[in-house]
PDB file of C-alpha atoms in Angstrom:
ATOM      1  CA  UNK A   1     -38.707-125.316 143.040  1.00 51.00           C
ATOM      2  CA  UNK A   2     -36.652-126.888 140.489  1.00 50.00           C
ATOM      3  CA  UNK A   3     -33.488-125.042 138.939  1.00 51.00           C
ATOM      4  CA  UNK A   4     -33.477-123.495 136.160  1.00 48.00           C
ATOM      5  CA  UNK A   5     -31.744-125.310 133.108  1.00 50.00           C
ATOM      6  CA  UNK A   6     -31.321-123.087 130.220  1.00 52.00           C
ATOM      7  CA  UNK A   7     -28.596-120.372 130.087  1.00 50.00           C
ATOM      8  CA  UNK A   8     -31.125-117.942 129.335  1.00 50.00           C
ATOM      9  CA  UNK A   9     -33.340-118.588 132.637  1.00 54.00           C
ATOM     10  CA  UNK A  10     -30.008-118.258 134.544  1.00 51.00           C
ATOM     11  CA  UNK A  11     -28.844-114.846 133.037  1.00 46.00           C
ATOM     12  CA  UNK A  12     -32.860-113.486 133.862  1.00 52.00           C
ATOM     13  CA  UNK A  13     -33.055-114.718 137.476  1.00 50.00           C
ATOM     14  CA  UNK A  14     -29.617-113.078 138.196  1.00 48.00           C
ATOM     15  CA  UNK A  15     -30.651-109.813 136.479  1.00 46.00           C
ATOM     16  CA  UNK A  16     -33.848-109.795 138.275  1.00 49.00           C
ATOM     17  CA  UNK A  17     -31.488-110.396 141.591  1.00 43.00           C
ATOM     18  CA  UNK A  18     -29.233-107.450 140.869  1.00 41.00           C
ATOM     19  CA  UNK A  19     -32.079-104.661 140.011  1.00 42.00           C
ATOM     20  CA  UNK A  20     -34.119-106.131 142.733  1.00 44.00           C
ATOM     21  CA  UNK A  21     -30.647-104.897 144.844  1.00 44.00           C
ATOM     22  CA  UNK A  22     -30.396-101.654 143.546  1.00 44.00           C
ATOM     23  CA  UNK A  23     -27.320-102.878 141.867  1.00 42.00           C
ATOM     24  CA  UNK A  24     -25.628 -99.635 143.331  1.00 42.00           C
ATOM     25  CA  UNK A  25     -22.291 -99.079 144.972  1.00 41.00           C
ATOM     26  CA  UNK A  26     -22.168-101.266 148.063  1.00 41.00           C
ATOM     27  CA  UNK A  27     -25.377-103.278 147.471  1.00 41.00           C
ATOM     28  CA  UNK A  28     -25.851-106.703 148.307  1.00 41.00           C
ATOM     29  CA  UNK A  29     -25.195-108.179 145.010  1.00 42.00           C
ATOM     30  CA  UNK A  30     -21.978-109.786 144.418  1.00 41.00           C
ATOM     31  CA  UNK A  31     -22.092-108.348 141.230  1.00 42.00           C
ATOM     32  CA  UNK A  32     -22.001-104.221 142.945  1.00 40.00           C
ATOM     33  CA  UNK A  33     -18.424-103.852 142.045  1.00 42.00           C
ATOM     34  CA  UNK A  34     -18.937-103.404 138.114  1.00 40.00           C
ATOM     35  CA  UNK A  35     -18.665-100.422 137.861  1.00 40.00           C
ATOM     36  CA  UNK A  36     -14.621-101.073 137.458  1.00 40.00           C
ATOM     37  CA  UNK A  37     -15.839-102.547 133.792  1.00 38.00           C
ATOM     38  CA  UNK A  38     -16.035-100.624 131.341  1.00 42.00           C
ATOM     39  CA  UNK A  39     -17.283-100.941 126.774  1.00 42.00           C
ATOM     40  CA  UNK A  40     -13.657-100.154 126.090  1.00 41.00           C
ATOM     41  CA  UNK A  41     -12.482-103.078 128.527  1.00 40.00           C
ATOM     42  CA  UNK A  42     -15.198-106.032 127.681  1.00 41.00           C
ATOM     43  CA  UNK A  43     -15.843-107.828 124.613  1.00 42.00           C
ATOM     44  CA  UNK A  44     -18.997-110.494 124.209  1.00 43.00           C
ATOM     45  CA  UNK A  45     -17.873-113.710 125.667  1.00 46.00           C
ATOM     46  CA  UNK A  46     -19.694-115.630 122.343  1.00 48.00           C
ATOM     47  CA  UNK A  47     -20.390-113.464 119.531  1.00 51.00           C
ATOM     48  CA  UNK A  48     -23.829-114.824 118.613  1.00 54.00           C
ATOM     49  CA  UNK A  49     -26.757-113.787 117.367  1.00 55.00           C
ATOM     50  CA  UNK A  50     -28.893-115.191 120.386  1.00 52.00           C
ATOM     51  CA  UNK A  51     -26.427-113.419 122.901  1.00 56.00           C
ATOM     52  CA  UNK A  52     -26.731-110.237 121.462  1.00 58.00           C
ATOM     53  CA  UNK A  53     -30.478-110.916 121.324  1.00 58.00           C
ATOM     54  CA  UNK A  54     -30.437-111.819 124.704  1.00 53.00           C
ATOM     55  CA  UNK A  55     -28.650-108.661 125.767  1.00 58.00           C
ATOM     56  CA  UNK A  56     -31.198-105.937 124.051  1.00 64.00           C
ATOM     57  CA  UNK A  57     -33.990-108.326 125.902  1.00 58.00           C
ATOM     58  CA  UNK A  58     -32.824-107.497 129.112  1.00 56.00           C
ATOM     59  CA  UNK A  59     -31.942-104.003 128.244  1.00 63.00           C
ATOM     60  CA  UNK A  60     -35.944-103.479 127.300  1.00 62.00           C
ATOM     61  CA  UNK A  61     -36.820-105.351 130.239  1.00 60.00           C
ATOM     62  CA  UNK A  62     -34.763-103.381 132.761  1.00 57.00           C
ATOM     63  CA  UNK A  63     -34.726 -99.774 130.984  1.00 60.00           C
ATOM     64  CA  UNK A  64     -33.596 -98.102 134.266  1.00 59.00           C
ATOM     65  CA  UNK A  65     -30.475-100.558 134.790  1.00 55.00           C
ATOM     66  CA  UNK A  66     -27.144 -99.864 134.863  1.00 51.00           C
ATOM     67  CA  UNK A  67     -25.543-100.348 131.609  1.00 50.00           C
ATOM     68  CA  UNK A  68     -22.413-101.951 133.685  1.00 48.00           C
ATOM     69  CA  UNK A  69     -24.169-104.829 135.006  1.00 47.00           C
ATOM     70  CA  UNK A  70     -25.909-106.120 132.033  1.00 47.00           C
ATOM     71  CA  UNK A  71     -22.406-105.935 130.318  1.00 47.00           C
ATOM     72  CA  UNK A  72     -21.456-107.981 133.530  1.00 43.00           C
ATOM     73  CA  UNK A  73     -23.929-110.860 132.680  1.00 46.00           C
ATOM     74  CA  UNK A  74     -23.212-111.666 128.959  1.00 46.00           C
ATOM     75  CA  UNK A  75     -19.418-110.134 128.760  1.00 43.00           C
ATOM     76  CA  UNK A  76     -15.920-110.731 129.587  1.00 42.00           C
ATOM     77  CA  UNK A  77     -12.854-108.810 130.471  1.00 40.00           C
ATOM     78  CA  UNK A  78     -11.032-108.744 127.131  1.00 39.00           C
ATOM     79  CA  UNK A  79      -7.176-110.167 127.374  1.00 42.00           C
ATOM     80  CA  UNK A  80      -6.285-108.066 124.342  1.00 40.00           C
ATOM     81  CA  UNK A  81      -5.900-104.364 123.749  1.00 44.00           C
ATOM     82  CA  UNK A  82      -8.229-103.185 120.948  1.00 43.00           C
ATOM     83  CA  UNK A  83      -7.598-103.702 117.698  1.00 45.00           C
ATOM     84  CA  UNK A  84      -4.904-106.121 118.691  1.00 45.00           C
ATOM     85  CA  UNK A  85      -2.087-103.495 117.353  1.00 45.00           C
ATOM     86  CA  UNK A  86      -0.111-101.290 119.123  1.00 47.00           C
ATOM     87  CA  UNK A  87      -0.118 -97.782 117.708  1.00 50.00           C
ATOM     88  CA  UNK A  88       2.924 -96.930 115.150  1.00 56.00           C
ATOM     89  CA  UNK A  89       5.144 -94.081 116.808  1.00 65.00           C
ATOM     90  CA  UNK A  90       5.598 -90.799 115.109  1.00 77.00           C
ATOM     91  CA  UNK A  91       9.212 -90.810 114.042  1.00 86.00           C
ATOM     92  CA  UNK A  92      10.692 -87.523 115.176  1.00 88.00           C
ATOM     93  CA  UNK A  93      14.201 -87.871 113.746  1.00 88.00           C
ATOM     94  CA  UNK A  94      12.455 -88.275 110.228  1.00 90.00           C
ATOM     95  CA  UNK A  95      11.018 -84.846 109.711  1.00 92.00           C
ATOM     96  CA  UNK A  96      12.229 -82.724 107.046  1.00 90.00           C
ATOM     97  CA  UNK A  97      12.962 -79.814 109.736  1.00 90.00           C
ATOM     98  CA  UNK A  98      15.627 -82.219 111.202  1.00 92.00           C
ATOM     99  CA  UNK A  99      16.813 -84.341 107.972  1.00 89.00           C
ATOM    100  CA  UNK A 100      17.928 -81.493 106.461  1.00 90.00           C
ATOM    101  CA  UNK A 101      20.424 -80.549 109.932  1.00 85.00           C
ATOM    102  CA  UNK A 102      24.110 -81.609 109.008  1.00 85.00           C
ATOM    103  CA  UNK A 103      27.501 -80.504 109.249  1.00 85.00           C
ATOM    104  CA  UNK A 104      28.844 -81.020 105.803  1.00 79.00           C
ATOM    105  CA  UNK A 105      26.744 -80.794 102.858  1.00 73.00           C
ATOM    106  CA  UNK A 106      29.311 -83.002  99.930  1.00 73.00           C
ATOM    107  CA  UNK A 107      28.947 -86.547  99.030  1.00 82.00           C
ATOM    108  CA  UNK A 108      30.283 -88.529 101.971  1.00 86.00           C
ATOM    109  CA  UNK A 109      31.198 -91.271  99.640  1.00 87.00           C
ATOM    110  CA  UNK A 110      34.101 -89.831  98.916  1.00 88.00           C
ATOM    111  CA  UNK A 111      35.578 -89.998 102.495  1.00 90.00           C
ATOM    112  CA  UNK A 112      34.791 -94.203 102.639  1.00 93.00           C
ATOM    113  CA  UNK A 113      35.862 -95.480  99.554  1.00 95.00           C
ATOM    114  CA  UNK A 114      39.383 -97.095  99.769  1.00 95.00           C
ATOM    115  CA  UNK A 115      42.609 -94.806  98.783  1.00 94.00           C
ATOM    116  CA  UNK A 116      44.950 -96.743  96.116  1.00 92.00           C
ATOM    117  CA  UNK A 117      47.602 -98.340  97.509  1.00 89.00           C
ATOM    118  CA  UNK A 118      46.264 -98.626 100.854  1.00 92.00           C
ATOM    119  CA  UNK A 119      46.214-100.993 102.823  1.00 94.00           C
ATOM    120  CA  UNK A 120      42.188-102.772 103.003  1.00 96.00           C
ATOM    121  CA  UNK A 121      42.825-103.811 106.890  1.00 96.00           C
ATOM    122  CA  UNK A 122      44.189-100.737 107.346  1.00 95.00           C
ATOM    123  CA  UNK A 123      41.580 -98.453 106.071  1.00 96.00           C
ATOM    124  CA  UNK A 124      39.196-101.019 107.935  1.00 97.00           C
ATOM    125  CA  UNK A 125      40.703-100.458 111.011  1.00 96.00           C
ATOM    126  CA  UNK A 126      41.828 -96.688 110.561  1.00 95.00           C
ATOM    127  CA  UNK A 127      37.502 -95.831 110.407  1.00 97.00           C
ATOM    128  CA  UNK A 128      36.813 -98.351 112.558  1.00 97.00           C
ATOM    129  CA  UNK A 129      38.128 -97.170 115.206  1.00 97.00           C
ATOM    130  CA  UNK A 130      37.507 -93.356 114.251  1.00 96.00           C
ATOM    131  CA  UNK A 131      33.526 -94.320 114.126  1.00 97.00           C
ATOM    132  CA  UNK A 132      33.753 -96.029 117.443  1.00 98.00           C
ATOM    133  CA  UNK A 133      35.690 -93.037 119.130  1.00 97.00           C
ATOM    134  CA  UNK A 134      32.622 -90.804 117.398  1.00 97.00           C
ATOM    135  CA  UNK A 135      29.656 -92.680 118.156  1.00 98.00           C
ATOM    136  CA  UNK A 136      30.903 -92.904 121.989  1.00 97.00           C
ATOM    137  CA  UNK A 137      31.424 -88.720 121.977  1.00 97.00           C
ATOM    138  CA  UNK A 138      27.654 -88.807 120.932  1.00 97.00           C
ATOM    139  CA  UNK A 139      26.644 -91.252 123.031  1.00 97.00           C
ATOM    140  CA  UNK A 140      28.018 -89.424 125.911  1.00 97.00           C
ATOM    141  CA  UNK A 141      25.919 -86.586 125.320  1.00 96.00           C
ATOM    142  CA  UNK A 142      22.685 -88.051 126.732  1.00 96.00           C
ATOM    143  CA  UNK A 143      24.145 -90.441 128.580  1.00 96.00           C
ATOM    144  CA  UNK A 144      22.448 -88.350 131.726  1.00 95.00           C
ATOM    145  CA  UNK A 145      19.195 -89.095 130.246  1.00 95.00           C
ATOM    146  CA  UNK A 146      19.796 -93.032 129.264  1.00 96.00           C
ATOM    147  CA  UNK A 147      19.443 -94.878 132.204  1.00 95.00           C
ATOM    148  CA  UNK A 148      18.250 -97.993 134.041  1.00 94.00           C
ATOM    149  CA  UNK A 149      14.300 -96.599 134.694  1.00 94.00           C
ATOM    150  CA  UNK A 150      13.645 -94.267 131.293  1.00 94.00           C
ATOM    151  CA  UNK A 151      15.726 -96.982 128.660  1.00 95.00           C
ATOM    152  CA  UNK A 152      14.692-100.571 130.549  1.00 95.00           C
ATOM    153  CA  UNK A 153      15.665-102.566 127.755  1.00 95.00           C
ATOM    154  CA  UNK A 154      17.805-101.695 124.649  1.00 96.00           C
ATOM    155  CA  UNK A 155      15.116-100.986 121.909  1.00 94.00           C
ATOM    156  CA  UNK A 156      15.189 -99.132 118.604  1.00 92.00           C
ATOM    157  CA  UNK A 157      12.083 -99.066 116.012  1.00 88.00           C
ATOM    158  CA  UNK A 158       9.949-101.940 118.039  1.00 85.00           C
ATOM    159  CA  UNK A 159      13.492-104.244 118.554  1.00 92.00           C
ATOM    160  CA  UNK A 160      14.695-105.220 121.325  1.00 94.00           C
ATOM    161  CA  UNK A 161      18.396-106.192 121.634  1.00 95.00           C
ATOM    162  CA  UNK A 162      20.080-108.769 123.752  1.00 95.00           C
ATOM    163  CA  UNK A 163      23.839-108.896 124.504  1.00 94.00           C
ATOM    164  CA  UNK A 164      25.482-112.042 124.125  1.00 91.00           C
ATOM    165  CA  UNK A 165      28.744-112.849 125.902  1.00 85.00           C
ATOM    166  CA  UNK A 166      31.772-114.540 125.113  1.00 81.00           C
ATOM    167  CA  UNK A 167      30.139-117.760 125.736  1.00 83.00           C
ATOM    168  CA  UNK A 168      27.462-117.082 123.327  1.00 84.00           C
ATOM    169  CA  UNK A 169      25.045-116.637 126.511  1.00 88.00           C
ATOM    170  CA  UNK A 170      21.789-114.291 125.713  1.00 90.00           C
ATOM    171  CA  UNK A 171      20.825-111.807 128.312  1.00 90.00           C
ATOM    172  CA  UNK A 172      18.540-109.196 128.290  1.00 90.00           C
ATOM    173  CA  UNK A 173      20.192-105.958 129.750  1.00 95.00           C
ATOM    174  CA  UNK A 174      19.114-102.110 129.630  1.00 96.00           C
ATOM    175  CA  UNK A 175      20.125 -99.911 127.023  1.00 97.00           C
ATOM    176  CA  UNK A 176      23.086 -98.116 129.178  1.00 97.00           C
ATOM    177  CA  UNK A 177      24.422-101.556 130.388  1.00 97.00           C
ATOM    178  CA  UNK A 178      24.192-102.670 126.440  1.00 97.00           C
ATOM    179  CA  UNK A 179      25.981 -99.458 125.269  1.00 97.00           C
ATOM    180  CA  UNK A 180      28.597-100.213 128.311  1.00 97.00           C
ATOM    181  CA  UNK A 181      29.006-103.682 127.118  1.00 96.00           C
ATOM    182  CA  UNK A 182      29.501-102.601 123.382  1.00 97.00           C
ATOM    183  CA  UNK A 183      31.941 -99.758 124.392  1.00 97.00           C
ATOM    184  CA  UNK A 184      33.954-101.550 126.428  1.00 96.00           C
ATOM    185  CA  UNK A 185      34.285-104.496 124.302  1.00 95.00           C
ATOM    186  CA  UNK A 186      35.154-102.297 121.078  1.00 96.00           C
ATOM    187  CA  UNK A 187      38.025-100.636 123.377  1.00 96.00           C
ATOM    188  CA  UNK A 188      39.619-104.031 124.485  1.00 95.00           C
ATOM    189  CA  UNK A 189      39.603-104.850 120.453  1.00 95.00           C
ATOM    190  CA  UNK A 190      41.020-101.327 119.081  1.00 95.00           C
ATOM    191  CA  UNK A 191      43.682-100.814 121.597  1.00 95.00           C
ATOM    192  CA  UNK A 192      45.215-104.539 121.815  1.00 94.00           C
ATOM    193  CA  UNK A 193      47.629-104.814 119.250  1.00 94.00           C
ATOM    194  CA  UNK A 194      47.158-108.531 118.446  1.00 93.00           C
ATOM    195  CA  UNK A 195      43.893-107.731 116.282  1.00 93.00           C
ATOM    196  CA  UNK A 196      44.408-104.019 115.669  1.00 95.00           C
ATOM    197  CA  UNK A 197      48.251-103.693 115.216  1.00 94.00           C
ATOM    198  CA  UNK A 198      49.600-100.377 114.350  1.00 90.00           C
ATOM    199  CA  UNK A 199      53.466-100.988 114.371  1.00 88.00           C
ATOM    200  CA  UNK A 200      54.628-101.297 110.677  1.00 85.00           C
ATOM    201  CA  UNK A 201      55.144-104.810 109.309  1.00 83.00           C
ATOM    202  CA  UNK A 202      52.794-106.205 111.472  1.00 89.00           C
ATOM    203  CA  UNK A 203      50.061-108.299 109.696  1.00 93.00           C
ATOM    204  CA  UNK A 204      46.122-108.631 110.820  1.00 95.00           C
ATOM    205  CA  UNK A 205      44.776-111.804 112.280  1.00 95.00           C
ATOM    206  CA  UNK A 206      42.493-114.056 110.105  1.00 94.00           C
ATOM    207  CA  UNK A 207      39.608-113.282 112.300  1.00 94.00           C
ATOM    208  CA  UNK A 208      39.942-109.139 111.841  1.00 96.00           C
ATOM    209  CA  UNK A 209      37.146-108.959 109.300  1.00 96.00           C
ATOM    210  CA  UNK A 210      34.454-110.724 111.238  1.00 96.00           C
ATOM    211  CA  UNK A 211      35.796-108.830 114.436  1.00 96.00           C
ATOM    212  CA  UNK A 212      35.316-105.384 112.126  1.00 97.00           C
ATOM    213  CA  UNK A 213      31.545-106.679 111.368  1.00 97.00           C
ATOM    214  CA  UNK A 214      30.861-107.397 115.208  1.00 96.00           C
ATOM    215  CA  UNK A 215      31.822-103.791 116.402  1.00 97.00           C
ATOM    216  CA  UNK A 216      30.134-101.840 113.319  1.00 97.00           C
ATOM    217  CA  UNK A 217      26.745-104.028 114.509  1.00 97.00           C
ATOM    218  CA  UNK A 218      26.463-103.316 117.716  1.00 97.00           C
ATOM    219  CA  UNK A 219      27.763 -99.717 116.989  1.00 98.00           C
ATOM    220  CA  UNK A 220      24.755 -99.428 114.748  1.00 97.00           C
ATOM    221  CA  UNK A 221      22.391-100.405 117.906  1.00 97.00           C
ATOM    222  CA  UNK A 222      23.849 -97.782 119.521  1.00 98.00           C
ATOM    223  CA  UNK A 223      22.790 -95.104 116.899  1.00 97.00           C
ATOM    224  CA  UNK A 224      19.491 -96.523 116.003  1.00 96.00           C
ATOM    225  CA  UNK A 225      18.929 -96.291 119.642  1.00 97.00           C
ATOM    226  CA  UNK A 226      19.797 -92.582 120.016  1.00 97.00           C
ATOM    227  CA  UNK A 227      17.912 -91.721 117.447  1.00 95.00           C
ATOM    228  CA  UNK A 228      14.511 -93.684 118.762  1.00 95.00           C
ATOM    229  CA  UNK A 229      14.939 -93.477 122.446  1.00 94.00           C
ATOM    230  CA  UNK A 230      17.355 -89.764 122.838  1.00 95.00           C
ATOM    231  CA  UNK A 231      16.321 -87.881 119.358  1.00 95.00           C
ATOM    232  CA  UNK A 232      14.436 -85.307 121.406  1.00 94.00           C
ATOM    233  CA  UNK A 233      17.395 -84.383 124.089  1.00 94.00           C
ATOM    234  CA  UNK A 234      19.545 -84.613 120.773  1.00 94.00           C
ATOM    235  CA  UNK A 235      17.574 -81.710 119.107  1.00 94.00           C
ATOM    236  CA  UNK A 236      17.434 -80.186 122.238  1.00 95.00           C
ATOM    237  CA  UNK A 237      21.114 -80.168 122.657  1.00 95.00           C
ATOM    238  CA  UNK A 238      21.001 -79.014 119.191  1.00 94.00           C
ATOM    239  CA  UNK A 239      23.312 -81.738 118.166  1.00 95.00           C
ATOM    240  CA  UNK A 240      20.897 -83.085 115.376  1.00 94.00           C
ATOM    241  CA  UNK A 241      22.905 -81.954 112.637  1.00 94.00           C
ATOM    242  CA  UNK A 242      26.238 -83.849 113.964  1.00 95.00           C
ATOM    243  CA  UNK A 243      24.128 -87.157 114.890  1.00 96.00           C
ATOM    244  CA  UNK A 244      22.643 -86.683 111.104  1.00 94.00           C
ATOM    245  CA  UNK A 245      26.066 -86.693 109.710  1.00 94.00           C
ATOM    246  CA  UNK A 246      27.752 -89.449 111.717  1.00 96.00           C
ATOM    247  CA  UNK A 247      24.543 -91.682 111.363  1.00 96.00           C
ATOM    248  CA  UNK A 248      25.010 -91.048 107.194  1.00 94.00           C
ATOM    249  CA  UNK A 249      28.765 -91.122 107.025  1.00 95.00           C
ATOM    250  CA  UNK A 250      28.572 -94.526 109.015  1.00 97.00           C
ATOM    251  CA  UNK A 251      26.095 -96.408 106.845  1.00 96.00           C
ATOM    252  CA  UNK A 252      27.669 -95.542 103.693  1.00 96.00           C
ATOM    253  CA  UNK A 253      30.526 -96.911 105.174  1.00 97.00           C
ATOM    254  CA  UNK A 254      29.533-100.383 106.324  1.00 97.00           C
ATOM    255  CA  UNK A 255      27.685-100.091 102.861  1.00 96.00           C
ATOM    256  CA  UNK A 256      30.716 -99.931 100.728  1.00 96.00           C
ATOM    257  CA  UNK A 257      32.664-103.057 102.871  1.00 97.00           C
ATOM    258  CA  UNK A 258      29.603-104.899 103.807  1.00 97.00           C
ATOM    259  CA  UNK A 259      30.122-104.671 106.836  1.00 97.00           C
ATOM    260  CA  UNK A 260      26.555-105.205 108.516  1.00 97.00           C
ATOM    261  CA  UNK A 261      23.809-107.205 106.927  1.00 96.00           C
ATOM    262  CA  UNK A 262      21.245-104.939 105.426  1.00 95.00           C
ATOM    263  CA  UNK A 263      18.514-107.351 107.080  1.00 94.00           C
ATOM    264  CA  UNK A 264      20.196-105.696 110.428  1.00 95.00           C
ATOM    265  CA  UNK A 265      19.634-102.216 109.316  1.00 95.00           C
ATOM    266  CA  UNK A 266      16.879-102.548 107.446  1.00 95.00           C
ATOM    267  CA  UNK A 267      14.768-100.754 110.995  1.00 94.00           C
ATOM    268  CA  UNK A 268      16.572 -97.728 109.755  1.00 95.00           C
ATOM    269  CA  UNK A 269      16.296 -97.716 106.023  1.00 94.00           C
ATOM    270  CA  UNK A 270      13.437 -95.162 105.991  1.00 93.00           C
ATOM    271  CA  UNK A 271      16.188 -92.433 107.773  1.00 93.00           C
ATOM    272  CA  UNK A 272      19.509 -94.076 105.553  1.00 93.00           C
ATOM    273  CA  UNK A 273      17.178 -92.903 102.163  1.00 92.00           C
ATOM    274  CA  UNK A 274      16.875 -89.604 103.538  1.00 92.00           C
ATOM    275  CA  UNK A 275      20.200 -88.753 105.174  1.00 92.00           C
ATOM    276  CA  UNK A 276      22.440 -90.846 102.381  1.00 87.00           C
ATOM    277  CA  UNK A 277      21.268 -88.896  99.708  1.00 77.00           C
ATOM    278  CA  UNK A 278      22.967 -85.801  98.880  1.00 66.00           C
ATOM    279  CA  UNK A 279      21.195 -82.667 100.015  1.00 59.00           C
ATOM    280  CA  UNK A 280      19.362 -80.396  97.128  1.00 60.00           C
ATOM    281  CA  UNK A 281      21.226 -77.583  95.781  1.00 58.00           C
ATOM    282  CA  UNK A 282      20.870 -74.526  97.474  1.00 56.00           C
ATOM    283  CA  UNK A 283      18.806 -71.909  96.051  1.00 57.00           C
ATOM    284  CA  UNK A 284      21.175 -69.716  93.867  1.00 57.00           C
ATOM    285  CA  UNK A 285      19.986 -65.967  95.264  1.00 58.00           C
ATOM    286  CA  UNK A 286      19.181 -63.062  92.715  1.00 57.00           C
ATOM    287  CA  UNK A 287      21.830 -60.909  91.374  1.00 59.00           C
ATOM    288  CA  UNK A 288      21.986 -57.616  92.754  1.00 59.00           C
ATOM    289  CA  UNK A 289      21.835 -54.408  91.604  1.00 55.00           C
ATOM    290  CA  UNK A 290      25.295 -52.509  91.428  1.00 55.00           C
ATOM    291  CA  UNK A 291      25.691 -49.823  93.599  1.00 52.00           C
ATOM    292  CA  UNK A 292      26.194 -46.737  91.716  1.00 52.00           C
ATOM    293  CA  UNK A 293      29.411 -45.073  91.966  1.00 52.00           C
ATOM    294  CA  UNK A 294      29.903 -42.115  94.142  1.00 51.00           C
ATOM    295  CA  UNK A 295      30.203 -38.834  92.400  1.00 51.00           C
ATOM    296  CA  UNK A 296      33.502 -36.730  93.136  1.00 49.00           C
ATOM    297  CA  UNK A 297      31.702 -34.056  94.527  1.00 47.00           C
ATOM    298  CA  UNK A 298      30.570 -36.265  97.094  1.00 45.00           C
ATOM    299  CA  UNK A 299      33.467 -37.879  97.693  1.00 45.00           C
ATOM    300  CA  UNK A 300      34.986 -34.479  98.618  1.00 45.00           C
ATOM    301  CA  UNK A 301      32.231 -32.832 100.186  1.00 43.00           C
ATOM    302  CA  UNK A 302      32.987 -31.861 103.835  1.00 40.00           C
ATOM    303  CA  UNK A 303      30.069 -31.217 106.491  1.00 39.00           C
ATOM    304  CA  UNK A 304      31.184 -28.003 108.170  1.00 40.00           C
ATOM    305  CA  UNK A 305      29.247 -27.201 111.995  1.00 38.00           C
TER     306      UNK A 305
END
């Protein structure tokens, strides 16, 4: 008997080998073990007309088959996930139930533009250093919940961040050994007085500015991370209204120096919009009535028992 040469007298003889088995659970067939495929999992391995002709032919030649193994015969495990796109995330931290959560309610570009006749290094480094001591207090307060197995790499909106090292080495780390790298780098910088110098008469070093736009970067991973990884603890911890207001006070900072480049922030633009913009005024509530004045009589009127 001579073998068969087409593709389609191939397909037919296995089929008729796998109903002839029973194609069941623990049949002789090789092909027994389909069951583990699934539609969601295969895909045609040609998308043709003649294979999907092929396919309803065996169908309405085998009515009482299993679905699984003709799927077997003419598909293939799909490498991608359907649709080829992940699902977006629901932001949490951008509902208006939340937005609207902050400790002061006045235009916080007032507090970050420069005073006259100060210093520019020193009102860099003053809020510098105030932002860092912040954004570690808030940091701290899900610290519990950031850890090697829940925050495996440091991410915020889809991004992943690597740490480089003094030697310009990239390494990917998880998101509490990242926020351990940033802090303890920012403290070496704001305590050693040869690049933050607090004794009068002391000048900055040429490199301050770019040092300044190195902390307020990776202290912006740090918030953009609390907010996608730790917003729920946050709220739970009802500390959304304080994260709100550091988050806002922050960017319009580094937005009035230029201190990060907006392509950096840009993950977090959708939340700036919201959180830089002053809030609404509050509703103004109805004048009252005025009470009526107490008659004299019953001013002196005396209950006796």
């Amino acid at each position: 008997m001579s073998k068969p040469s087409s593709r389609r007298s191939r397909v037919e003889k296995c089929a008729r080998l796998v109903f002839r088995c029973g194609a069941g659970a623990g049949s002789c067939c090789p092909a027994a073990p389909v069951a583990k495929f699934g539609p969601q999992d295969c895909r045609p391995t040609r998308n043709t007309a003649r294979d999907r002709a092929l396919f309803t032919a065996l169908q309405r030649q085998h009515p009482n088959g299993r679905p699984g193994v003709l799927r077997l015969l003419l598909y293939r495990k799909s490498k991608t996930k359907p649709n080829g796109k992940k699902p977006e995330e629901k932001k949490l931290y951008l509902e208006p139930e939340y937005t609207k959560n902050r400790v002061v309610d006045f235009d916080l570009k007032e507090l970050v533009v420069l005073p006259r006749e100060i210093d520019l290094n020193e009102w860099l480094a003053s809020n510098t250093t105030t932002f860092f001591n912040l954004i570690n207090l808030q940091y701290s307060t899900i610290s519990e919940f950031c850890t090697g197995e829940t925050c495996q790499a440091m991410t915020a909106c889809n991004t992943t961040y690597y740490w480089y090292d003094e030697k310009g080495k990239k390494t990917k780390c998880t998101a509490p050994q990242y926020v351990d790298f940033v802090m303890s780098g920012c403290q070496k910088l704001v305590t050693d007085e040869e690049f933050f110098p607090t004794k009068y008469g002391k000048e900055f070093p040429n490199s301050f500015e770019s040092m300044v736009k190195k902390i307020c970067r990776d202290l912006f991973h740090v918030l953009a991370h609390l907010y996608w990884a730790h917003f729920k603890e946050t709220v739970a911890l009802d500390l959304q209204g304080h994260l709100n207001t550091l988050y806002a006070h922050f960017i319009v900072f580094v937005r009035e120096f230029n201190l990060v480049d907006p392509k950096e922030t840009s993950i977090m633009d959708d939340l700036s919009e919201i959180l830089c913009s002053p809030l609404p005024p509050a509703p103004t509530p109805a004048p009252s009535a005025p009470a009526s004045a107490p008659s004299p009589s019953s001013q002196n009127h005396v209950t006796e028992r």
